[in-house]
PDB file of C-alpha atoms in Angstrom:
ATOM      1  CA  MET A 157      27.385-124.882-127.059  1.00 52.00           C
ATOM      2  CA  GLY A 158      23.600-124.479-126.717  1.00 61.00           C
ATOM      3  CA  ARG A 159      23.960-121.146-124.927  1.00 64.00           C
ATOM      4  CA  VAL A 160      26.169-119.814-127.722  1.00 65.00           C
ATOM      5  CA  ILE A 161      23.618-120.833-130.347  1.00 72.00           C
ATOM      6  CA  ASP A 162      20.801-119.301-128.278  1.00 68.00           C
ATOM      7  CA  ALA A 163      22.761-116.046-127.979  1.00 67.00           C
ATOM      8  CA  LEU A 164      23.405-115.962-131.727  1.00 72.00           C
ATOM      9  CA  ILE A 165      19.746-116.592-132.534  1.00 77.00           C
ATOM     10  CA  ALA A 166      18.664-113.944-130.008  1.00 74.00           C
ATOM     11  CA  TYR A 167      21.079-111.479-131.594  1.00 75.00           C
ATOM     12  CA  ARG A 168      19.833-112.319-135.103  1.00 81.00           C
ATOM     13  CA  VAL A 169      16.195-111.895-134.044  1.00 80.00           C
ATOM     14  CA  LEU A 170      17.001-108.587-132.354  1.00 77.00           C
ATOM     15  CA  LYS A 171      18.867-107.368-135.420  1.00 79.00           C
ATOM     16  CA  LEU A 172      15.972-108.324-137.701  1.00 82.00           C
ATOM     17  CA  LEU A 173      13.448-106.667-135.370  1.00 78.00           C
ATOM     18  CA  VAL A 174      15.186-103.308-135.503  1.00 76.00           C
ATOM     19  CA  THR A 175      16.020-103.345-139.225  1.00 81.00           C
ATOM     20  CA  PRO A 176      13.447-101.386-141.251  1.00 82.00           C
ATOM     21  CA  PHE A 177      11.671-103.562-143.817  1.00 85.00           C
ATOM     22  CA  ASN A 178      12.980-101.436-146.682  1.00 87.00           C
ATOM     23  CA  LYS A 179      16.597-102.159-145.651  1.00 87.00           C
ATOM     24  CA  THR A 180      16.246-105.950-145.912  1.00 91.00           C
ATOM     25  CA  GLU A 181      17.266-108.262-148.727  1.00 93.00           C
ATOM     26  CA  ALA A 182      13.670-109.520-148.955  1.00 93.00           C
ATOM     27  CA  PHE A 183      12.573-105.973-149.785  1.00 94.00           C
ATOM     28  CA  LYS A 184      15.331-105.614-152.400  1.00 94.00           C
ATOM     29  CA  PHE A 185      14.091-108.819-154.083  1.00 94.00           C
ATOM     30  CA  GLY A 186      10.506-107.498-154.036  1.00 95.00           C
ATOM     31  CA  ILE A 187       9.333-110.292-151.738  1.00 94.00           C
ATOM     32  CA  ILE A 188       7.892-107.801-149.206  1.00 92.00           C
ATOM     33  CA  ASP A 189       6.891-104.154-149.327  1.00 90.00           C
ATOM     34  CA  ASP A 190       8.143-101.409-147.012  1.00 85.00           C
ATOM     35  CA  LYS A 191       5.511-102.344-144.397  1.00 82.00           C
ATOM     36  CA  GLY A 192       6.502-106.036-144.416  1.00 84.00           C
ATOM     37  CA  LYS A 193       3.477-107.212-146.388  1.00 86.00           C
ATOM     38  CA  VAL A 194       4.286-110.311-148.460  1.00 89.00           C
ATOM     39  CA  LEU A 195       4.205-109.617-152.192  1.00 93.00           C
ATOM     40  CA  ILE A 196       5.687-112.921-153.406  1.00 93.00           C
ATOM     41  CA  LYS A 197       4.887-116.077-151.468  1.00 89.00           C
ATOM     42  CA  SER A 198       7.729-118.570-151.096  1.00 85.00           C
ATOM     43  CA  LYS A 199       5.761-121.201-153.057  1.00 88.00           C
ATOM     44  CA  ASN A 200       5.926-118.832-156.063  1.00 91.00           C
ATOM     45  CA  PHE A 201       9.705-118.294-155.935  1.00 92.00           C
ATOM     46  CA  LEU A 202      10.370-120.825-158.720  1.00 92.00           C
ATOM     47  CA  LYS A 203       8.018-118.940-161.059  1.00 92.00           C
ATOM     48  CA  THR A 204       9.340-115.512-160.084  1.00 93.00           C
ATOM     49  CA  PHE A 205      13.125-115.782-159.800  1.00 94.00           C
ATOM     50  CA  SER A 206      15.759-116.988-162.234  1.00 93.00           C
ATOM     51  CA  SER A 207      17.929-119.952-161.316  1.00 92.00           C
ATOM     52  CA  GLN A 208      20.748-117.512-160.406  1.00 93.00           C
ATOM     53  CA  GLU A 209      18.496-115.365-158.182  1.00 93.00           C
ATOM     54  CA  LEU A 210      16.600-118.218-156.526  1.00 92.00           C
ATOM     55  CA  PRO A 211      19.196-119.241-153.880  1.00 92.00           C
ATOM     56  CA  LYS A 212      19.726-115.634-152.740  1.00 94.00           C
ATOM     57  CA  ALA A 213      15.977-114.953-152.717  1.00 93.00           C
ATOM     58  CA  ARG A 214      15.405-118.023-150.539  1.00 92.00           C
ATOM     59  CA  GLU A 215      18.245-116.961-148.239  1.00 93.00           C
ATOM     60  CA  SER A 216      16.677-113.507-147.885  1.00 93.00           C
ATOM     61  CA  TYR A 217      13.341-114.985-146.768  1.00 92.00           C
ATOM     62  CA  THR A 218      14.032-117.977-144.515  1.00 90.00           C
ATOM     63  CA  LEU A 219      11.673-119.414-141.934  1.00 86.00           C
ATOM     64  CA  LEU A 220      13.356-117.380-139.156  1.00 86.00           C
ATOM     65  CA  ILE A 221      13.141-114.175-141.196  1.00 89.00           C
ATOM     66  CA  ARG A 222       9.450-114.794-141.983  1.00 88.00           C
ATOM     67  CA  PHE A 223       8.788-115.412-138.294  1.00 84.00           C
ATOM     68  CA  VAL A 224      10.506-112.173-137.251  1.00 84.00           C
ATOM     69  CA  PHE A 225       8.776-110.166-140.007  1.00 84.00           C
ATOM     70  CA  ASN A 226       5.391-111.500-138.852  1.00 80.00           C
ATOM     71  CA  LEU A 227       6.278-110.746-135.242  1.00 75.00           C
ATOM     72  CA  LYS A 228       7.400-107.245-136.196  1.00 76.00           C
ATOM     73  CA  ARG A 229       4.175-106.583-138.098  1.00 73.00           C
ATOM     74  CA  LEU A 230       2.157-107.906-135.152  1.00 63.00           C
ATOM     75  CA  LEU A 231       4.058-105.719-132.703  1.00 60.00           C
ATOM     76  CA  SER A 232       3.445-102.648-134.837  1.00 61.00           C
ATOM     77  CA  LYS A 233      -0.295-103.415-135.006  1.00 53.00           C
ATOM     78  CA  VAL A 234      -0.815-104.001-131.298  1.00 44.00           C
ATOM     79  CA  GLY A 235       1.465-101.203-130.215  1.00 41.00           C
ATOM     80  CA  ILE A 236       3.498-103.304-127.802  1.00 37.00           C
ATOM     81  CA  ARG A 237       6.143-100.591-127.894  1.00 39.00           C
ATOM     82  CA  GLY A 238       6.273 -97.050-129.117  1.00 44.00           C
ATOM     83  CA  PRO A 239       8.956 -95.821-131.487  1.00 48.00           C
ATOM     84  CA  LEU A 240      11.797 -97.962-132.770  1.00 53.00           C
ATOM     85  CA  GLY A 241      14.132 -96.687-130.069  1.00 56.00           C
ATOM     86  CA  THR A 242      11.983 -97.963-127.217  1.00 57.00           C
ATOM     87  CA  SER A 243      11.508-101.288-129.020  1.00 59.00           C
ATOM     88  CA  ALA A 244      15.228-101.752-129.361  1.00 63.00           C
ATOM     89  CA  ALA A 245      15.819-100.696-125.763  1.00 63.00           C
ATOM     90  CA  ALA A 246      13.264-103.200-124.476  1.00 62.00           C
ATOM     91  CA  ALA A 247      14.681-105.930-126.721  1.00 64.00           C
ATOM     92  CA  LEU A 248      18.194-105.236-125.441  1.00 66.00           C
ATOM     93  CA  ALA A 249      16.933-105.371-121.854  1.00 66.00           C
ATOM     94  CA  PHE A 250      15.427-108.788-122.566  1.00 64.00           C
ATOM     95  CA  PHE A 251      18.660-109.920-124.234  1.00 64.00           C
ATOM     96  CA  LYS A 252      20.709-108.736-121.254  1.00 66.00           C
ATOM     97  CA  GLU A 253      18.444-110.573-118.834  1.00 65.00           C
ATOM     98  CA  GLU A 254      18.705-113.807-120.797  1.00 61.00           C
ATOM     99  CA  ASN A 255      22.410-113.682-121.684  1.00 60.00           C
ATOM    100  CA  GLY A 256      24.043-111.274-119.257  1.00 63.00           C
ATOM    101  CA  GLN A 257      26.048-108.181-120.071  1.00 61.00           C
ATOM    102  CA  ASN A 258      27.747-108.452-123.460  1.00 60.00           C
ATOM    103  CA  LEU A 259      29.260-105.148-124.547  1.00 63.00           C
ATOM    104  CA  GLU A 260      30.344-106.468-127.951  1.00 66.00           C
ATOM    105  CA  ILE A 261      26.792-107.401-128.900  1.00 63.00           C
ATOM    106  CA  GLU A 262      25.450-104.092-127.580  1.00 64.00           C
ATOM    107  CA  LYS A 263      28.029-102.153-129.601  1.00 65.00           C
ATOM    108  CA  THR A 264      27.110-104.136-132.707  1.00 67.00           C
ATOM    109  CA  VAL A 265      23.403-103.441-132.188  1.00 64.00           C
ATOM    110  CA  TYR A 266      24.069 -99.713-131.642  1.00 63.00           C
ATOM    111  CA  LYS A 267      26.191 -99.607-134.792  1.00 66.00           C
ATOM    112  CA  HIS A 268      23.506-101.399-136.785  1.00 61.00           C
ATOM    113  CA  LEU A 269      20.791 -99.013-135.557  1.00 59.00           C
ATOM    114  CA  ARG A 270      22.870 -95.971-136.476  1.00 61.00           C
ATOM    115  CA  GLU A 271      23.587 -97.406-139.928  1.00 63.00           C
ATOM    116  CA  ASN A 272      19.835 -97.768-140.413  1.00 55.00           C
ATOM    117  CA  GLY A 273      18.982 -94.185-139.562  1.00 54.00           C
ATOM    118  CA  LEU A 274      18.224 -94.252-135.841  1.00 52.00           C
ATOM    119  CA  GLU A 275      20.249 -91.465-134.271  1.00 52.00           C
ATOM    120  CA  PHE A 276      20.877 -91.441-130.549  1.00 49.00           C
ATOM    121  CA  GLN A 277      23.670 -91.046-128.069  1.00 49.00           C
ATOM    122  CA  VAL A 278      24.427 -94.070-125.915  1.00 48.00           C
ATOM    123  CA  ASP A 279      25.038 -91.864-122.894  1.00 47.00           C
ATOM    124  CA  GLU A 280      22.116 -89.502-123.581  1.00 47.00           C
ATOM    125  CA  ASN A 281      18.947 -89.810-121.520  1.00 49.00           C
ATOM    126  CA  TYR A 282      15.578 -89.283-123.163  1.00 50.00           C
ATOM    127  CA  GLY A 283      13.100 -87.666-120.827  1.00 55.00           C
ATOM    128  CA  GLU A 284      13.201 -87.370-117.089  1.00 61.00           C
ATOM    129  CA  PRO A 285      14.566 -90.231-115.001  1.00 71.00           C
ATOM    130  CA  LEU A 286      11.861 -92.597-113.827  1.00 78.00           C
ATOM    131  CA  LEU A 287      11.191 -91.968-110.152  1.00 83.00           C
ATOM    132  CA  HIS A 288       9.461 -94.359-107.783  1.00 87.00           C
ATOM    133  CA  GLY A 289       5.736 -93.791-107.847  1.00 87.00           C
ATOM    134  CA  THR A 290       2.471 -94.568-109.580  1.00 90.00           C
ATOM    135  CA  TYR A 291       2.086 -94.096-113.335  1.00 89.00           C
ATOM    136  CA  ARG A 292      -0.488 -94.935-115.967  1.00 91.00           C
ATOM    137  CA  VAL A 293       0.138 -96.834-119.192  1.00 88.00           C
ATOM    138  CA  ASN A 294      -0.515 -94.819-122.367  1.00 86.00           C
ATOM    139  CA  ARG A 295      -1.423 -97.844-124.566  1.00 82.00           C
ATOM    140  CA  ASP A 296      -2.362-101.507-124.199  1.00 83.00           C
ATOM    141  CA  ILE A 297       0.772-103.575-123.589  1.00 80.00           C
ATOM    142  CA  THR A 298       0.722-107.132-124.900  1.00 75.00           C
ATOM    143  CA  ASP A 299       2.958-110.118-124.462  1.00 67.00           C
ATOM    144  CA  LEU A 300       4.459-112.005-127.406  1.00 61.00           C
ATOM    145  CA  GLU A 301       1.320-114.141-127.724  1.00 63.00           C
ATOM    146  CA  GLY A 302      -0.687-110.963-128.357  1.00 67.00           C
ATOM    147  CA  ASP A 303      -2.540-111.134-125.045  1.00 76.00           C
ATOM    148  CA  ILE A 304      -3.024-107.812-123.280  1.00 82.00           C
ATOM    149  CA  VAL A 305      -1.126-107.954-120.001  1.00 85.00           C
ATOM    150  CA  ILE A 306      -1.440-104.277-119.071  1.00 87.00           C
ATOM    151  CA  ASN A 307      -4.449-102.237-120.187  1.00 89.00           C
ATOM    152  CA  ILE A 308      -4.340 -98.651-121.367  1.00 89.00           C
ATOM    153  CA  ASN A 309      -4.637 -96.241-118.415  1.00 92.00           C
ATOM    154  CA  GLU A 310      -3.911 -99.065-115.958  1.00 92.00           C
ATOM    155  CA  GLU A 311      -1.855 -98.005-112.951  1.00 91.00           C
ATOM    156  CA  VAL A 312       1.720 -99.227-112.718  1.00 89.00           C
ATOM    157  CA  ILE A 313       3.483 -98.862-109.404  1.00 87.00           C
ATOM    158  CA  PHE A 314       7.187 -98.471-109.984  1.00 86.00           C
ATOM    159  CA  GLU A 315       9.386 -99.204-106.975  1.00 86.00           C
ATOM    160  CA  GLY A 316      12.253-101.107-108.541  1.00 81.00           C
ATOM    161  CA  ASN A 317      15.344-100.308-110.531  1.00 80.00           C
ATOM    162  CA  THR A 318      15.725 -99.264-114.111  1.00 79.00           C
ATOM    163  CA  ASP A 319      18.378-100.057-116.628  1.00 74.00           C
ATOM    164  CA  THR A 320      19.202 -97.198-118.981  1.00 69.00           C
ATOM    165  CA  ILE A 321      19.476 -98.626-122.471  1.00 65.00           C
ATOM    166  CA  MET A 322      19.937 -96.386-125.491  1.00 59.00           C
ATOM    167  CA  GLY A 323      18.923 -93.425-123.357  1.00 62.00           C
ATOM    168  CA  TYR A 324      15.622 -94.934-122.193  1.00 68.00           C
ATOM    169  CA  ASP A 325      14.856 -96.066-118.652  1.00 76.00           C
ATOM    170  CA  VAL A 326      13.711 -99.675-119.011  1.00 79.00           C
ATOM    171  CA  PHE A 327      12.193-101.864-116.310  1.00 82.00           C
ATOM    172  CA  LYS A 328      10.385-105.180-116.112  1.00 82.00           C
ATOM    173  CA  TYR A 329       6.762-105.224-115.002  1.00 83.00           C
ATOM    174  CA  ARG A 330       4.488-108.289-115.305  1.00 81.00           C
ATOM    175  CA  ASN A 331       7.094-110.035-117.454  1.00 78.00           C
ATOM    176  CA  VAL A 332       7.176-107.317-120.128  1.00 79.00           C
ATOM    177  CA  TYR A 333       9.629-104.473-120.477  1.00 77.00           C
ATOM    178  CA  LEU A 334       8.336-100.941-120.188  1.00 81.00           C
ATOM    179  CA  THR A 335      10.113 -97.682-120.892  1.00 78.00           C
ATOM    180  CA  THR A 336       9.352 -94.138-119.850  1.00 76.00           C
ATOM    181  CA  GLU A 337       7.705 -93.765-123.286  1.00 76.00           C
ATOM    182  CA  ASP A 338       5.000 -96.268-122.262  1.00 80.00           C
ATOM    183  CA  LEU A 339       3.956 -94.297-119.179  1.00 82.00           C
ATOM    184  CA  TYR A 340       2.545 -90.976-118.119  1.00 80.00           C
ATOM    185  CA  ALA A 341       2.405 -89.447-114.659  1.00 79.00           C
ATOM    186  CA  ASN A 342      -0.596 -90.370-112.572  1.00 71.00           C
ATOM    187  CA  ALA A 343      -2.563 -87.191-111.865  1.00 58.00           C
TER     188      ALA A 343
END
């Protein structure tokens, strides 16, 4: 039972991470702006919302949702991943590692991303395949605690395997997921 709950929470977090702020219920209620900045603190909900709106407003801004919004804002500030596509690909790679292959969840995530404006082909590859060799990182890469684990321009030696997710080659290096978008060829 615990694994099922973990998988559901992981899916919910992933879904919230890839949903643009302006497509969330919290945005529709005016609780956050389109960058995720809090406009109405939860302690002010009673003053702001009518008794009919209050339950839905609280549901749109739960503790889990606040956590993911803060995480998402942090990730965008530190540049842990490039565009939304690479973020989603890395998140799916993490999900697959933790929970194994689950095509139904992947299909649902792909559908959700398409519905929210991210166009891609599942079988399309973005960029050249990642070949074994030495690369450099094009930005600081941080872990979830915000600590830099790979510095900008640091060399990454790739000798392993990649998983192609959403058209991006994804691989694990120092316990973070990197995509071809995070690297450039070592001159």
